[in-house]
PDB file of C-alpha atoms in Angstrom:
ATOM      1  CA  MET A   5     127.290 159.818 145.784  1.00  0.00           C
ATOM      2  CA  PRO A   6     126.965 156.601 146.502  1.00  0.00           C
ATOM      3  CA  GLU A   7     129.456 154.918 143.666  1.00  0.00           C
ATOM      4  CA  LEU A   8     128.983 150.936 142.035  1.00  0.00           C
ATOM      5  CA  PRO A   9     130.246 149.032 145.506  1.00  0.00           C
ATOM      6  CA  GLU A  10     127.222 151.414 147.949  1.00  0.00           C
ATOM      7  CA  VAL A  11     124.514 150.129 145.689  1.00  0.00           C
ATOM      8  CA  GLU A  12     125.548 147.006 145.399  1.00  0.00           C
ATOM      9  CA  VAL A  13     125.957 146.503 148.673  1.00  0.00           C
ATOM     10  CA  VAL A  14     122.144 147.897 148.958  1.00  0.00           C
ATOM     11  CA  ARG A  15     121.078 146.002 145.954  1.00  0.00           C
ATOM     12  CA  ARG A  16     121.888 142.359 147.564  1.00  0.00           C
ATOM     13  CA  GLY A  17     119.712 143.814 150.725  1.00  0.00           C
ATOM     14  CA  LEU A  18     117.133 144.601 148.769  1.00  0.00           C
ATOM     15  CA  GLU A  19     116.952 141.303 146.848  1.00  0.00           C
ATOM     16  CA  ARG A  20     117.010 138.616 150.724  1.00  0.00           C
ATOM     17  CA  TRP A  21     114.897 140.866 152.089  1.00  0.00           C
ATOM     18  CA  VAL A  22     112.452 142.881 149.444  1.00  0.00           C
ATOM     19  CA  ALA A  23     111.898 140.439 146.503  1.00  0.00           C
ATOM     20  CA  GLY A  24     109.346 138.000 146.164  1.00  0.00           C
ATOM     21  CA  ARG A  25     106.585 140.440 148.313  1.00  0.00           C
ATOM     22  CA  THR A  26     103.730 141.894 147.104  1.00  0.00           C
ATOM     23  CA  VAL A  27     103.401 145.109 147.769  1.00  0.00           C
ATOM     24  CA  ALA A  28      99.667 146.316 150.017  1.00  0.00           C
ATOM     25  CA  GLY A  29     100.318 149.782 150.196  1.00  0.00           C
ATOM     26  CA  THR A  30     102.127 153.031 149.789  1.00  0.00           C
ATOM     27  CA  GLU A  31     102.568 156.115 151.670  1.00  0.00           C
ATOM     28  CA  VAL A  32     104.655 158.911 149.758  1.00  0.00           C
ATOM     29  CA  LEU A  33     105.205 161.984 152.320  1.00  0.00           C
ATOM     30  CA  HIS A  34     107.129 163.750 150.078  1.00  0.00           C
ATOM     31  CA  PRO A  35     106.340 165.690 147.094  1.00  0.00           C
ATOM     32  CA  ARG A  36     109.751 165.422 146.088  1.00  0.00           C
ATOM     33  CA  ALA A  37     110.285 161.593 146.582  1.00  0.00           C
ATOM     34  CA  VAL A  38     108.205 161.071 144.111  1.00  0.00           C
ATOM     35  CA  ARG A  39     109.253 164.290 141.500  1.00  0.00           C
ATOM     36  CA  ARG A  40     110.723 162.080 139.327  1.00  0.00           C
ATOM     37  CA  HIS A  41     107.319 160.562 138.886  1.00  0.00           C
ATOM     38  CA  PRO A  42     105.017 162.994 136.688  1.00  0.00           C
ATOM     39  CA  ALA A  43     101.810 161.656 137.584  1.00  0.00           C
ATOM     40  CA  GLY A  44     102.269 162.156 141.218  1.00  0.00           C
ATOM     41  CA  GLY A  45     102.553 160.481 144.337  1.00  0.00           C
ATOM     42  CA  GLU A  46      99.369 159.322 143.941  1.00  0.00           C
ATOM     43  CA  ASP A  47      99.509 157.286 141.076  1.00  0.00           C
ATOM     44  CA  PHE A  48     102.745 156.160 142.121  1.00  0.00           C
ATOM     45  CA  ALA A  49     100.928 154.597 145.216  1.00  0.00           C
ATOM     46  CA  ALA A  50      98.223 153.117 142.581  1.00  0.00           C
ATOM     47  CA  ARG A  51     100.289 151.464 140.099  1.00  0.00           C
ATOM     48  CA  LEU A  52     102.215 149.638 142.443  1.00  0.00           C
ATOM     49  CA  GLN A  53      99.107 148.109 144.778  1.00  0.00           C
ATOM     50  CA  GLY A  54      99.546 144.267 144.155  1.00  0.00           C
ATOM     51  CA  ARG A  55     102.443 144.479 142.504  1.00  0.00           C
ATOM     52  CA  THR A  56     105.369 141.933 142.722  1.00  0.00           C
ATOM     53  CA  ILE A  57     108.564 142.935 143.417  1.00  0.00           C
ATOM     54  CA  VAL A  58     110.518 140.048 141.420  1.00  0.00           C
ATOM     55  CA  ALA A  59     113.736 141.096 142.386  1.00  0.00           C
ATOM     56  CA  ALA A  60     116.410 143.763 142.662  1.00  0.00           C
ATOM     57  CA  ARG A  61     118.571 144.849 139.286  1.00  0.00           C
ATOM     58  CA  ARG A  62     121.768 147.530 138.962  1.00  0.00           C
ATOM     59  CA  ARG A  63     123.487 148.899 136.564  1.00  0.00           C
ATOM     60  CA  GLY A  64     126.621 151.002 137.699  1.00  0.00           C
ATOM     61  CA  LYS A  65     125.071 153.414 139.393  1.00  0.00           C
ATOM     62  CA  TYR A  66     121.480 152.630 139.230  1.00  0.00           C
ATOM     63  CA  LEU A  67     119.421 150.229 140.899  1.00  0.00           C
ATOM     64  CA  TRP A  68     115.825 149.216 140.533  1.00  0.00           C
ATOM     65  CA  LEU A  69     112.973 147.143 141.489  1.00  0.00           C
ATOM     66  CA  PRO A  70     111.050 144.738 138.351  1.00  0.00           C
ATOM     67  CA  LEU A  71     107.205 144.699 139.263  1.00  0.00           C
ATOM     68  CA  GLY A  72     105.775 142.008 138.156  1.00  0.00           C
ATOM     69  CA  SER A  73     101.957 140.622 138.717  1.00  0.00           C
ATOM     70  CA  GLU A  74     100.531 139.471 142.160  1.00  0.00           C
ATOM     71  CA  GLY A  75     102.848 135.483 142.214  1.00  0.00           C
ATOM     72  CA  GLU A  76     104.754 136.286 139.253  1.00  0.00           C
ATOM     73  CA  SER A  77     108.456 135.928 140.679  1.00  0.00           C
ATOM     74  CA  ASP A  78     110.577 135.921 137.057  1.00  0.00           C
ATOM     75  CA  PRO A  79     112.059 139.290 136.074  1.00  0.00           C
ATOM     76  CA  ALA A  80     111.654 138.542 132.394  1.00  0.00           C
ATOM     77  CA  ASP A  81     108.227 139.103 132.851  1.00  0.00           C
ATOM     78  CA  ALA A  82     108.413 142.332 134.778  1.00  0.00           C
ATOM     79  CA  ASP A  83     106.564 145.246 132.491  1.00  0.00           C
ATOM     80  CA  ALA A  84     107.937 147.941 134.827  1.00  0.00           C
ATOM     81  CA  SER A  85     110.352 148.771 137.454  1.00  0.00           C
ATOM     82  CA  ILE A  86     110.528 151.626 140.593  1.00  0.00           C
ATOM     83  CA  LEU A  87     114.086 152.643 139.672  1.00  0.00           C
ATOM     84  CA  GLY A  88     116.079 154.030 142.856  1.00  0.00           C
ATOM     85  CA  HIS A  89     117.549 157.813 143.085  1.00  0.00           C
ATOM     86  CA  LEU A  90     119.952 157.963 145.757  1.00  0.00           C
ATOM     87  CA  GLY A  91     121.402 161.140 145.102  1.00  0.00           C
ATOM     88  CA  MET A  92     123.581 163.004 148.215  1.00  0.00           C
ATOM     89  CA  SER A  93     121.735 160.835 151.540  1.00  0.00           C
ATOM     90  CA  GLY A  94     119.044 158.459 150.252  1.00  0.00           C
ATOM     91  CA  GLN A  95     118.729 155.449 151.303  1.00  0.00           C
ATOM     92  CA  LEU A  96     116.336 152.014 150.863  1.00  0.00           C
ATOM     93  CA  LEU A  97     115.869 150.684 154.660  1.00  0.00           C
ATOM     94  CA  VAL A  98     113.965 147.190 155.327  1.00  0.00           C
ATOM     95  CA  GLN A  99     112.798 148.292 158.972  1.00  0.00           C
ATOM     96  CA  PRO A 100     109.939 146.416 161.498  1.00  0.00           C
ATOM     97  CA  GLU A 101     106.766 147.772 160.911  1.00  0.00           C
ATOM     98  CA  SER A 102     107.022 149.074 164.355  1.00  0.00           C
ATOM     99  CA  ALA A 103     110.162 150.812 164.276  1.00  0.00           C
ATOM    100  CA  PRO A 104     109.834 155.011 164.934  1.00  0.00           C
ATOM    101  CA  ASP A 105     109.540 157.137 161.645  1.00  0.00           C
ATOM    102  CA  GLU A 106     112.499 158.179 160.399  1.00  0.00           C
ATOM    103  CA  LYS A 107     113.192 161.972 160.452  1.00  0.00           C
ATOM    104  CA  HIS A 108     113.354 162.243 156.619  1.00  0.00           C
ATOM    105  CA  LEU A 109     111.333 159.356 155.574  1.00  0.00           C
ATOM    106  CA  ARG A 110     109.645 160.421 152.170  1.00  0.00           C
ATOM    107  CA  ILE A 111     108.368 156.974 151.341  1.00  0.00           C
ATOM    108  CA  ARG A 112     106.798 153.660 152.941  1.00  0.00           C
ATOM    109  CA  ILE A 113     105.634 150.659 151.409  1.00  0.00           C
ATOM    110  CA  ARG A 114     104.136 147.885 152.884  1.00  0.00           C
ATOM    111  CA  PHE A 115     103.491 144.543 152.025  1.00  0.00           C
ATOM    112  CA  THR A 116     100.478 141.573 152.051  1.00  0.00           C
ATOM    113  CA  ASP A 117     103.030 139.719 153.300  1.00  0.00           C
ATOM    114  CA  SER A 118     103.272 138.250 157.865  1.00  0.00           C
ATOM    115  CA  LEU A 119     106.906 139.897 157.847  1.00  0.00           C
ATOM    116  CA  ASP A 120     106.293 142.323 159.318  1.00  0.00           C
ATOM    117  CA  THR A 121     108.471 144.285 158.115  1.00  0.00           C
ATOM    118  CA  GLU A 122     108.445 147.415 155.381  1.00  0.00           C
ATOM    119  CA  LEU A 123     110.532 149.290 152.787  1.00  0.00           C
ATOM    120  CA  ARG A 124     111.772 152.608 153.727  1.00  0.00           C
ATOM    121  CA  PHE A 125     112.672 155.780 151.865  1.00  0.00           C
ATOM    122  CA  VAL A 126     114.497 158.015 153.928  1.00  0.00           C
ATOM    123  CA  ASP A 127     116.355 160.973 152.178  1.00  0.00           C
ATOM    124  CA  GLN A 128     118.033 163.901 154.217  1.00  0.00           C
ATOM    125  CA  ARG A 129     118.338 166.380 151.083  1.00  0.00           C
ATOM    126  CA  THR A 130     115.149 165.428 149.066  1.00  0.00           C
ATOM    127  CA  PHE A 131     118.209 164.647 146.060  1.00  0.00           C
ATOM    128  CA  GLY A 132     117.141 161.205 145.689  1.00  0.00           C
ATOM    129  CA  GLY A 133     113.414 159.599 144.298  1.00  0.00           C
ATOM    130  CA  LEU A 134     111.748 156.788 143.678  1.00  0.00           C
ATOM    131  CA  SER A 135     110.312 156.653 140.426  1.00  0.00           C
ATOM    132  CA  LEU A 136     107.646 154.132 138.158  1.00  0.00           C
ATOM    133  CA  HIS A 137     108.943 153.260 134.883  1.00  0.00           C
ATOM    134  CA  ASP A 138     108.096 150.885 131.934  1.00  0.00           C
ATOM    135  CA  ASN A 139     111.333 148.225 130.755  1.00  0.00           C
ATOM    136  CA  THR A 140     112.877 147.839 127.668  1.00  0.00           C
ATOM    137  CA  PRO A 141     112.634 144.773 125.626  1.00  0.00           C
ATOM    138  CA  ASP A 142     116.151 144.185 127.476  1.00  0.00           C
ATOM    139  CA  GLY A 143     114.574 144.820 131.148  1.00  0.00           C
ATOM    140  CA  LEU A 144     115.501 147.619 131.811  1.00  0.00           C
ATOM    141  CA  PRO A 145     113.371 150.660 132.646  1.00  0.00           C
ATOM    142  CA  ASP A 146     113.358 152.849 129.209  1.00  0.00           C
ATOM    143  CA  VAL A 147     115.020 155.758 130.917  1.00  0.00           C
ATOM    144  CA  ILE A 148     118.448 154.262 132.116  1.00  0.00           C
ATOM    145  CA  ALA A 149     118.710 151.919 128.488  1.00  0.00           C
ATOM    146  CA  HIS A 150     121.628 154.120 127.316  1.00  0.00           C
ATOM    147  CA  ILE A 151     124.091 153.904 130.914  1.00  0.00           C
ATOM    148  CA  ALA A 152     126.573 150.689 129.807  1.00  0.00           C
ATOM    149  CA  ARG A 153     127.613 147.964 131.701  1.00  0.00           C
ATOM    150  CA  ASP A 154     129.810 148.362 134.323  1.00  0.00           C
ATOM    151  CA  PRO A 155     133.068 146.233 134.842  1.00  0.00           C
ATOM    152  CA  LEU A 156     131.486 143.874 137.681  1.00  0.00           C
ATOM    153  CA  ASP A 157     129.014 142.583 135.054  1.00  0.00           C
ATOM    154  CA  PRO A 158     129.692 139.255 133.400  1.00  0.00           C
ATOM    155  CA  ALA A 159     128.588 140.503 130.083  1.00  0.00           C
ATOM    156  CA  PHE A 160     130.531 143.374 129.550  1.00  0.00           C
ATOM    157  CA  ASP A 161     132.981 143.443 126.815  1.00  0.00           C
ATOM    158  CA  ASP A 162     136.714 144.267 127.908  1.00  0.00           C
ATOM    159  CA  ALA A 163     137.957 144.036 124.450  1.00  0.00           C
ATOM    160  CA  ALA A 164     135.278 146.647 122.741  1.00  0.00           C
ATOM    161  CA  PHE A 165     135.719 149.011 126.282  1.00  0.00           C
ATOM    162  CA  LEU A 166     139.626 148.963 125.636  1.00  0.00           C
ATOM    163  CA  ALA A 167     138.885 150.118 121.544  1.00  0.00           C
ATOM    164  CA  ALA A 168     136.323 152.451 122.892  1.00  0.00           C
ATOM    165  CA  LEU A 169     138.924 154.150 125.460  1.00  0.00           C
ATOM    166  CA  LYS A 170     141.492 154.244 122.343  1.00  0.00           C
ATOM    167  CA  LEU A 171     139.251 156.329 120.652  1.00  0.00           C
ATOM    168  CA  ARG A 172     138.459 159.013 122.669  1.00  0.00           C
ATOM    169  CA  ARG A 173     140.462 162.248 122.728  1.00  0.00           C
ATOM    170  CA  THR A 174     139.644 162.599 126.043  1.00  0.00           C
ATOM    171  CA  THR A 175     141.610 162.069 129.714  1.00  0.00           C
ATOM    172  CA  VAL A 176     141.341 159.104 131.536  1.00  0.00           C
ATOM    173  CA  LYS A 177     139.671 160.183 134.974  1.00  0.00           C
ATOM    174  CA  ARG A 178     137.266 161.870 132.435  1.00  0.00           C
ATOM    175  CA  ALA A 179     136.384 158.250 130.577  1.00  0.00           C
ATOM    176  CA  LEU A 180     136.663 156.739 133.883  1.00  0.00           C
ATOM    177  CA  LEU A 181     133.505 158.259 134.904  1.00  0.00           C
ATOM    178  CA  ASP A 182     131.455 158.398 131.239  1.00  0.00           C
ATOM    179  CA  GLN A 183     128.535 156.649 131.588  1.00  0.00           C
ATOM    180  CA  SER A 184     127.741 155.745 128.459  1.00  0.00           C
ATOM    181  CA  LEU A 185     131.759 153.743 128.328  1.00  0.00           C
ATOM    182  CA  ILE A 186     131.883 152.223 131.510  1.00  0.00           C
ATOM    183  CA  SER A 187     129.790 152.847 134.361  1.00  0.00           C
ATOM    184  CA  GLY A 188     129.856 152.584 137.651  1.00  0.00           C
ATOM    185  CA  VAL A 189     132.957 154.329 138.860  1.00  0.00           C
ATOM    186  CA  GLY A 190     132.968 157.314 140.774  1.00  0.00           C
ATOM    187  CA  ASN A 191     134.941 159.784 141.855  1.00  0.00           C
ATOM    188  CA  ILE A 192     135.931 157.286 144.888  1.00  0.00           C
ATOM    189  CA  TYR A 193     137.325 154.667 143.124  1.00  0.00           C
ATOM    190  CA  ALA A 194     138.629 156.440 139.768  1.00  0.00           C
ATOM    191  CA  ASP A 195     140.958 158.164 141.168  1.00  0.00           C
ATOM    192  CA  GLU A 196     142.027 155.074 143.711  1.00  0.00           C
ATOM    193  CA  ALA A 197     142.425 152.514 140.485  1.00  0.00           C
ATOM    194  CA  LEU A 198     144.856 155.013 138.688  1.00  0.00           C
ATOM    195  CA  TRP A 199     146.333 155.802 142.252  1.00  0.00           C
ATOM    196  CA  ARG A 200     147.217 151.589 141.752  1.00  0.00           C
ATOM    197  CA  ALA A 201     147.746 151.791 137.996  1.00  0.00           C
ATOM    198  CA  ARG A 202     150.064 154.700 138.973  1.00  0.00           C
ATOM    199  CA  LEU A 203     148.197 157.176 136.435  1.00  0.00           C
ATOM    200  CA  HIS A 204     147.749 160.609 136.275  1.00  0.00           C
ATOM    201  CA  TYR A 205     144.493 161.980 136.401  1.00  0.00           C
ATOM    202  CA  GLU A 206     144.836 163.687 132.861  1.00  0.00           C
ATOM    203  CA  ARG A 207     146.443 161.327 130.977  1.00  0.00           C
ATOM    204  CA  PRO A 208     145.467 161.679 127.700  1.00  0.00           C
ATOM    205  CA  THR A 209     143.539 158.765 126.588  1.00  0.00           C
ATOM    206  CA  ALA A 210     145.058 157.989 123.177  1.00  0.00           C
ATOM    207  CA  THR A 211     148.463 157.730 125.213  1.00  0.00           C
ATOM    208  CA  LEU A 212     147.271 155.131 126.810  1.00  0.00           C
ATOM    209  CA  PRO A 213     149.167 151.648 126.098  1.00  0.00           C
ATOM    210  CA  ARG A 214     146.653 148.726 125.332  1.00  0.00           C
ATOM    211  CA  PRO A 215     148.080 146.422 127.816  1.00  0.00           C
ATOM    212  CA  ARG A 216     148.067 149.638 130.338  1.00  0.00           C
ATOM    213  CA  ALA A 217     144.638 150.424 129.781  1.00  0.00           C
ATOM    214  CA  ALA A 218     143.615 146.924 130.148  1.00  0.00           C
ATOM    215  CA  GLU A 219     145.534 147.031 133.276  1.00  0.00           C
ATOM    216  CA  LEU A 220     143.350 149.764 134.898  1.00  0.00           C
ATOM    217  CA  LEU A 221     140.516 148.213 133.983  1.00  0.00           C
ATOM    218  CA  GLY A 222     142.144 145.012 136.593  1.00  0.00           C
ATOM    219  CA  HIS A 223     142.689 147.784 138.968  1.00  0.00           C
ATOM    220  CA  VAL A 224     139.112 149.482 138.974  1.00  0.00           C
ATOM    221  CA  ARG A 225     137.726 145.591 139.668  1.00  0.00           C
ATOM    222  CA  ASP A 226     139.991 145.568 142.179  1.00  0.00           C
ATOM    223  CA  VAL A 227     139.124 148.369 143.942  1.00  0.00           C
ATOM    224  CA  MET A 228     135.573 148.190 143.722  1.00  0.00           C
ATOM    225  CA  ASN A 229     135.537 144.424 144.760  1.00  0.00           C
ATOM    226  CA  ALA A 230     137.452 145.524 147.862  1.00  0.00           C
ATOM    227  CA  ALA A 231     134.762 147.824 148.640  1.00  0.00           C
ATOM    228  CA  LEU A 232     132.344 145.438 148.518  1.00  0.00           C
ATOM    229  CA  ASP A 233     134.562 142.945 150.096  1.00  0.00           C
ATOM    230  CA  ALA A 234     133.901 145.889 153.002  1.00  0.00           C
ATOM    231  CA  GLY A 235     131.264 146.579 152.435  1.00  0.00           C
ATOM    232  CA  GLY A 236     131.625 150.254 151.143  1.00  0.00           C
ATOM    233  CA  THR A 237     132.511 153.607 151.903  1.00  0.00           C
ATOM    234  CA  SER A 238     131.043 155.186 154.624  1.00  0.00           C
ATOM    235  CA  PHE A 239     132.596 159.174 155.056  1.00  0.00           C
ATOM    236  CA  ASP A 240     129.629 160.099 157.121  1.00  0.00           C
ATOM    237  CA  SER A 241     126.320 157.596 158.885  1.00  0.00           C
ATOM    238  CA  LEU A 242     124.449 158.698 155.378  1.00  0.00           C
ATOM    239  CA  TYR A 243     125.597 155.685 153.214  1.00  0.00           C
ATOM    240  CA  VAL A 244     124.443 152.637 154.549  1.00  0.00           C
ATOM    241  CA  ASN A 245     123.147 149.045 154.166  1.00  0.00           C
ATOM    242  CA  VAL A 246     119.152 148.125 154.180  1.00  0.00           C
ATOM    243  CA  ASN A 247     119.968 147.219 157.584  1.00  0.00           C
ATOM    244  CA  GLY A 248     120.892 150.578 158.472  1.00  0.00           C
ATOM    245  CA  GLN A 249     124.836 149.912 158.322  1.00  0.00           C
ATOM    246  CA  SER A 250     128.015 151.624 157.355  1.00  0.00           C
ATOM    247  CA  GLY A 251     131.242 150.365 155.416  1.00  0.00           C
ATOM    248  CA  TYR A 252     134.415 149.959 155.888  1.00  0.00           C
ATOM    249  CA  PHE A 253     136.484 150.330 152.116  1.00  0.00           C
ATOM    250  CA  ASP A 254     137.025 154.312 153.352  1.00  0.00           C
ATOM    251  CA  ARG A 255     139.860 152.491 156.080  1.00  0.00           C
ATOM    252  CA  SER A 256     141.429 151.060 153.064  1.00  0.00           C
ATOM    253  CA  LEU A 257     141.854 154.484 150.775  1.00  0.00           C
ATOM    254  CA  ASP A 258     144.756 154.721 149.194  1.00  0.00           C
ATOM    255  CA  ALA A 259     144.266 157.997 147.508  1.00  0.00           C
ATOM    256  CA  TYR A 260     141.202 159.578 147.927  1.00  0.00           C
ATOM    257  CA  GLY A 261     140.440 161.392 151.015  1.00  0.00           C
ATOM    258  CA  ARG A 262     144.585 161.437 151.917  1.00  0.00           C
ATOM    259  CA  GLU A 263     146.091 164.832 151.086  1.00  0.00           C
ATOM    260  CA  ASP A 264     148.752 165.707 152.757  1.00  0.00           C
ATOM    261  CA  GLU A 265     149.125 162.272 154.475  1.00  0.00           C
ATOM    262  CA  ALA A 266     152.117 159.563 153.104  1.00  0.00           C
ATOM    263  CA  CYS A 267     151.625 157.443 149.400  1.00  0.00           C
ATOM    264  CA  HIS A 268     151.526 153.796 151.142  1.00  0.00           C
ATOM    265  CA  ARG A 269     153.906 153.011 148.165  1.00  0.00           C
ATOM    266  CA  CYS A 270     156.456 156.234 148.066  1.00  0.00           C
ATOM    267  CA  GLY A 271     156.244 157.956 150.976  1.00  0.00           C
ATOM    268  CA  THR A 272     155.315 161.677 149.056  1.00  0.00           C
ATOM    269  CA  PRO A 273     152.177 163.652 150.788  1.00  0.00           C
ATOM    270  CA  ILE A 274     149.072 163.023 148.675  1.00  0.00           C
ATOM    271  CA  ARG A 275     147.759 165.994 146.367  1.00  0.00           C
ATOM    272  CA  ARG A 276     144.298 167.187 146.161  1.00  0.00           C
ATOM    273  CA  ARG A 277     143.967 168.802 143.078  1.00  0.00           C
ATOM    274  CA  PRO A 278     139.662 170.709 141.970  1.00  0.00           C
ATOM    275  CA  TRP A 279     138.628 168.440 139.102  1.00  0.00           C
ATOM    276  CA  MET A 280     135.551 169.500 137.308  1.00  0.00           C
ATOM    277  CA  ASN A 281     133.435 171.045 140.670  1.00  0.00           C
ATOM    278  CA  ARG A 282     135.189 168.091 142.592  1.00  0.00           C
ATOM    279  CA  SER A 283     138.886 167.193 143.362  1.00  0.00           C
ATOM    280  CA  SER A 284     141.251 164.712 142.842  1.00  0.00           C
ATOM    281  CA  TYR A 285     143.802 162.879 144.890  1.00  0.00           C
ATOM    282  CA  PHE A 286     147.277 161.686 143.611  1.00  0.00           C
ATOM    283  CA  CYS A 287     150.823 161.132 144.241  1.00  0.00           C
ATOM    284  CA  PRO A 288     152.667 163.399 142.600  1.00  0.00           C
ATOM    285  CA  ARG A 289     155.682 160.753 142.768  1.00  0.00           C
ATOM    286  CA  CYS A 290     154.564 157.546 141.661  1.00  0.00           C
ATOM    287  CA  GLN A 291     151.566 159.361 139.023  1.00  0.00           C
ATOM    288  CA  ARG A 292     153.741 161.657 137.228  1.00  0.00           C
ATOM    289  CA  ALA A 293     151.690 164.884 135.232  1.00  0.00           C
ATOM    290  CA  PRO A 294     151.420 164.603 131.527  1.00  0.00           C
ATOM    291  CA  ARG A 295     153.613 166.940 130.432  1.00  0.00           C
ATOM    292  CA  ALA A 296     150.805 169.122 128.919  1.00  0.00           C
ATOM    293  CA  ALA A 297     148.869 169.088 132.394  1.00  0.00           C
ATOM    294  CA  SER A 298     149.273 172.193 134.161  1.00  0.00           C
TER     295      SER A 298
END
């Protein structure tokens, strides 16, 4: 699944190439692509007609395009948004109108201007989609109002996060993936931050001193910023920006996906363990397991 850095790379591309443009027409080419829009594809297309995409926004791994009336440019005036669910393989691409359709093209959005480019939603596995939602007074689509701010958000409250983390009766990796506590951290970047902090993924949060928790938060930010600089992490051709280019942070990973390879810090082989229908990668020497962990 795309995580915060991958989604932020897409958001920046949409802000550059789509914000400020008015919708001329929308084609829904596969019903599953709008399954989160209960009124269906025709309603989705009709409600987009003549609306202006005033910005591209993100909270954690959630991406949305606030909509204003034609000609509006202030996101604060947007009363609704297109919410993008990238799922396992969803791509939002800005393509020339003359470019051949992708094999798995699901939605096409054309614009009224003369730039001759369109926004395409492409999704091989059809787990993702687009939907329309009313905005809350804070400018978020109503269905994601419960999502916490992410650590790259200027308004993220470090002190409140550290206090809440201490009160959670859970393990540190579960806490990092709890979107109501901190958003945008997924499996890859949790493993990378924990490796940098020398913390085992099963370390109970209640045993984590505040300075160590603050250090971990710093590593979360560092690894995400490094991934942003590299354009995100791409393990296959599905994770791309709006121009179809893959990120390269996978070449710099220290833990995730490196089973049996030498730890970059101590040389011990990296281990992988099943974890919540996923995997956790860690160094057994640098990241000592708590006594209660198996």
